[in-house]
Amino acid sequence: MRILDAAEVRARLPWPALIGALEAMFRQGCEAPLRHHHGLGPSGAGQASLLLMPAWQAGGFTGVKLVHVVPANATAGLPAVHAVYLLSEAATGRPLAVLDGGELTDRRTAATSVLAARHLARPDSRRLLLLGSGRIAHALAGCYRSAFPIEEIAVWSRRPESAARLVAALAAEGHPARAAATPDPAGADIVAAATLSAEPLVRGAAVGPGTHVDLVGAFRPDMRESDGALLARARLVVDTHAGALAEAGDIRQAMAEGAIGRGDVAAELAELCRGEKPGREDARQVTVFKSVGWAGEDLAAAALAYGAAAEAP
């Protein structure tokens, strides 16, 4: 059985190949039950969580990701998310590889967002606003720059020191990054939010025409990064209907407030990838992609990384 640490997972998942593998998985589909979610400790926005995410394709691979999400880790300077992934042979159940689940999650999450943005963002998008300063925000910056002509990356975080660290890291990699004093989306072509916020950060009234908003965080019903007004005025696409309607706080809370209904979810990403429904319809349209994570993404990424590692000298 092969062990792929974070560095090898990163090396085996270059952005173009990963986006292509994810697009193929969304087109083809796989068996991926809703993830098992278990709260650890007192409930609330700061509650730690254990997530189990299985997926499989007959005659191909099976996989399961085990994830711990601990928001309080930020106070200790630790990542909020720790994970491992087990990839096995579907026909026999033979374990093939254990992969660093944190790196796998970061890269597949960012690549899924950019896959959606290819359908939803304006192709000439040049200004990216990142809300959040963790590992996924870091991955989003690099992935968006691989697919769009990004000339400016503004980074906002509730902890200015964290934003400063991410800006420095991005600048060291050659990205045009700067710190933002507020989460104001004015002037941004793409807004990507990757936080554990329980209160709206992106408000519909502040979003300009033509903006694409990528809502990555808020993976539980008690979290949200946007208000109902944003979802009401936007073309809203989700990673999967089942996951978003069950878990996405942005959507569930907006529905509870009466801002949107189920019919306002225009499509899921697979429908865009298959050409069954349109993405952006005009240059001034506001678009939103809301993801909570789909186990098929992990399976596609793990299979790609394992295959690339097996072919390496």
XYZ file of C-alpha atoms in Angstrom:
313
model
C 0.000 0.000 0.000
C 1.357 3.408 -0.991
C 1.571 6.408 1.355
C 1.225 9.838 -0.268
C 2.125 12.677 2.075
C 1.054 16.284 1.560
C 4.010 17.149 -0.657
C 3.424 14.195 -2.961
C -0.331 14.801 -3.153
C 0.406 18.388 -4.148
C 2.908 17.303 -6.782
C 0.563 14.691 -8.265
C -2.404 17.067 -8.550
C -1.440 19.952 -10.859
C -4.363 22.315 -11.372
C -5.182 21.635 -15.061
C -5.139 17.837 -14.656
C -7.135 18.006 -11.426
C -9.804 20.280 -12.906
C -10.083 17.872 -15.833
C -10.449 14.841 -13.548
C -13.138 16.594 -11.546
C -15.044 17.591 -14.660
C -14.988 13.962 -15.806
C -16.284 12.795 -12.427
C -19.122 15.331 -12.422
C -20.049 14.238 -15.938
C -19.938 10.498 -15.182
C -21.063 10.457 -11.564
C -20.397 7.896 -8.860
C -22.037 6.467 -5.763
C -21.525 9.016 -2.996
C -23.938 8.990 -0.032
C -24.353 12.156 1.991
C -21.453 12.422 4.378
C -21.790 11.258 7.942
C -21.557 14.268 10.255
C -20.916 13.900 13.966
C -20.635 16.831 16.343
C -17.851 16.605 18.901
C -18.587 18.571 22.054
C -21.055 21.430 22.627
C -23.185 22.516 19.667
C -22.826 25.898 17.976
C -20.741 27.539 15.265
C -17.531 26.645 17.089
C -18.376 22.960 17.503
C -15.770 20.452 16.376
C -16.951 17.897 13.800
C -16.026 14.444 12.546
C -16.980 13.836 8.908
C -16.925 10.526 7.021
C -17.174 10.749 3.226
C -17.382 7.492 1.201
C -17.602 7.145 -2.591
C -17.161 4.384 -5.158
C -17.402 3.444 -8.825
C -18.181 -0.165 -9.783
C -15.127 -1.778 -11.334
C -12.939 1.162 -10.337
C -12.021 2.542 -6.959
C -13.642 2.969 -3.579
C -12.549 5.584 -1.110
C -13.396 7.167 2.198
C -12.181 10.379 3.778
C -12.078 10.934 7.524
C -12.094 14.607 8.465
C -11.817 16.470 11.754
C -12.908 20.128 11.632
C -11.917 21.999 14.783
C -12.568 25.768 14.514
C -10.840 26.407 17.854
C -7.531 25.273 16.354
C -7.078 28.768 14.922
C -6.331 30.149 18.381
C -3.440 27.695 18.666
C -2.103 28.451 15.191
C -3.190 25.056 13.866
C -5.219 24.246 10.731
C -8.940 23.915 11.382
C -9.108 20.786 9.195
C -7.174 17.520 9.499
C -7.982 14.558 7.246
C -6.788 11.277 5.760
C -8.047 9.394 2.685
C -8.056 5.642 2.064
C -8.229 4.562 -1.595
C -9.037 0.908 -2.367
C -9.707 -1.343 -5.328
C -13.466 -1.677 -5.778
C -13.475 -5.249 -7.080
C -11.481 -6.738 -4.203
C -11.455 -4.128 -1.446
C -7.642 -4.224 -1.511
C -6.205 -1.021 0.029
C -4.090 0.835 -2.512
C -3.052 4.084 -0.884
C -3.415 6.357 2.101
C -3.247 10.017 1.130
C -2.893 13.200 3.136
C -6.523 14.256 3.311
C -5.847 17.889 4.132
C -3.895 18.561 0.950
C -6.343 16.459 -1.043
C -9.273 18.472 0.340
C -7.617 21.837 -0.234
C -6.799 21.112 -3.851
C -10.020 19.378 -4.880
C -12.070 22.127 -3.188
C -10.232 24.904 -5.003
C -10.320 23.041 -8.307
C -14.075 22.412 -7.989
C -14.621 26.124 -7.404
C -12.607 27.015 -10.485
C -14.371 24.349 -12.551
C -17.657 26.030 -11.597
C -16.197 29.478 -12.235
C -15.364 28.490 -15.796
C -19.111 28.332 -16.339
C -20.126 31.185 -14.047
C -17.421 33.867 -13.884
C -16.595 36.296 -16.676
C -13.593 34.975 -18.647
C -11.873 38.370 -18.318
C -12.077 38.389 -14.491
C -8.961 40.094 -13.141
C -9.660 41.046 -9.513
C -10.059 38.298 -6.923
C -11.176 38.962 -3.339
C -10.402 36.156 -0.892
C -12.343 36.057 2.373
C -10.431 33.831 4.758
C -6.736 33.152 5.191
C -6.476 29.402 5.726
C -5.184 26.592 3.558
C -8.182 26.498 1.239
C -7.943 30.257 0.639
C -4.279 29.733 -0.257
C -5.213 26.985 -2.723
C -8.001 29.081 -4.232
C -5.559 31.873 -5.059
C -3.247 29.612 -7.035
C -6.017 27.725 -8.771
C -7.902 30.842 -9.862
C -4.683 32.306 -11.264
C -4.149 29.120 -13.287
C -7.459 29.613 -15.099
C -8.213 33.371 -15.149
C -6.125 36.478 -15.953
C -6.028 37.515 -12.279
C -3.990 40.702 -11.759
C -4.889 41.419 -8.121
C -5.654 39.214 -5.131
C -7.051 41.015 -2.080
C -7.089 38.988 1.144
C -9.367 39.707 4.099
C -9.506 37.892 7.418
C -11.023 38.652 10.799
C -7.458 38.278 12.075
C -5.337 40.831 10.171
C -2.175 38.993 11.155
C -3.464 35.867 9.410
C -4.266 37.840 6.270
C -0.766 39.313 6.357
C 0.785 35.837 6.567
C -1.210 34.604 3.577
C -0.348 37.723 1.570
C 3.338 37.156 2.293
C 3.094 33.490 1.296
C 1.275 34.316 -1.941
C 3.724 37.088 -2.782
C 6.621 34.670 -2.256
C 4.999 32.400 -4.855
C 4.753 35.267 -7.327
C 1.088 36.133 -6.848
C -0.031 39.811 -6.846
C -1.499 39.764 -3.324
C -2.388 42.504 -0.861
C -4.334 42.748 2.377
C -7.895 44.109 2.379
C -9.183 46.110 5.344
C -12.791 44.944 4.957
C -14.725 42.168 3.189
C -16.368 44.750 0.906
C -16.831 43.084 -2.524
C -17.006 46.362 -4.455
C -14.728 46.239 -7.466
C -14.046 42.514 -7.306
C -14.736 40.343 -10.335
C -14.638 37.144 -8.262
C -15.263 36.869 -4.525
C -14.186 33.559 -2.967
C -15.183 33.000 0.662
C -13.529 30.171 2.582
C -14.395 30.787 6.222
C -16.229 29.189 9.120
C -18.457 32.252 9.542
C -21.845 32.091 11.231
C -22.815 35.585 9.985
C -23.061 36.937 6.416
C -19.847 38.429 5.046
C -21.038 39.046 1.475
C -24.247 41.045 1.188
C -26.254 41.256 -1.998
C -26.592 45.026 -1.928
C -22.800 45.444 -2.039
C -22.097 43.083 -4.941
C -21.638 44.780 -8.293
C -23.098 43.622 -11.634
C -21.137 40.844 -13.292
C -19.554 39.560 -10.087
C -19.144 35.852 -9.427
C -19.332 34.811 -5.753
C -17.803 31.487 -4.725
C -19.092 30.334 -1.314
C -16.772 27.595 -0.076
C -17.161 27.691 3.708
C -20.361 27.350 5.768
C -20.628 23.568 5.404
C -23.209 23.284 8.216
C -26.771 24.639 8.463
C -25.773 26.995 11.307
C -23.050 28.700 9.236
C -23.351 31.229 6.430
C -21.140 33.564 4.399
C -23.848 35.366 2.384
C -27.185 36.996 3.053
C -30.475 36.048 1.434
C -30.448 39.153 -0.738
C -27.373 37.928 -2.598
C -28.866 34.530 -3.367
C -32.165 36.139 -4.393
C -30.529 38.312 -7.062
C -28.008 35.767 -8.371
C -28.000 32.775 -10.679
C -27.384 30.163 -7.989
C -25.554 26.903 -8.736
C -24.602 24.241 -6.171
C -22.129 21.366 -6.207
C -24.956 18.867 -5.602
C -28.633 19.454 -4.858
C -28.692 16.810 -2.121
C -25.691 18.152 -0.242
C -26.547 21.827 -0.554
C -30.177 21.475 0.500
C -29.221 19.301 3.464
C -26.136 21.141 4.740
C -25.529 24.579 3.197
C -26.328 27.207 5.805
C -26.342 29.989 3.202
C -29.166 28.277 1.325
C -31.103 26.769 4.208
C -31.183 30.023 6.174
C -32.130 32.073 3.106
C -34.991 29.656 2.486
C -36.114 29.862 6.113
C -36.171 33.661 5.810
C -38.266 33.457 2.637
C -35.595 35.099 0.487
C -35.424 32.133 -1.920
C -37.189 28.835 -2.600
C -35.991 25.502 -3.926
C -36.782 26.637 -7.448
C -34.200 29.417 -7.146
C -31.372 26.872 -7.214
C -30.772 27.032 -10.956
C -28.553 23.977 -11.393
C -26.002 21.660 -9.875
C -22.469 21.539 -11.221
C -22.912 18.219 -13.032
C -25.675 19.767 -15.172
C -23.321 22.562 -16.221
C -20.515 20.104 -16.999
C -22.848 17.977 -19.121
C -24.231 21.006 -20.954
C -27.743 20.308 -19.685
C -28.172 23.779 -18.179
C -26.438 27.102 -18.839
C -24.026 28.868 -16.544
C -23.574 32.628 -16.860
C -26.120 34.110 -19.255
C -24.795 37.659 -19.694
C -21.889 39.847 -18.619
C -23.821 41.804 -15.980
C -25.413 38.810 -14.286
C -24.446 38.090 -10.670
C -23.616 34.413 -10.186
C -23.100 32.319 -7.047
C -21.584 28.878 -6.616
C -22.275 27.239 -3.262
C -20.327 24.106 -2.375
C -20.385 21.938 0.727
C -18.116 19.233 -0.681
C -18.983 16.052 -2.569
C -17.237 12.751 -1.915
C -16.945 12.175 -5.661
C -14.451 15.041 -5.786
C -12.190 13.281 -3.284
C -12.428 10.002 -5.191
C -11.493 11.688 -8.480
C -8.547 13.500 -6.902
C -7.287 10.455 -5.016
C -7.465 8.240 -8.112
C -5.592 10.859 -10.143
C -2.873 11.221 -7.502
C -2.498 7.458 -7.075
C -2.280 6.887 -10.823
C 0.307 9.626 -11.273
C 2.385 8.288 -8.376
C 2.265 4.755 -9.772
C 3.516 5.956 -13.169
C 6.354 8.017 -11.706
C 9.885 6.600 -12.025
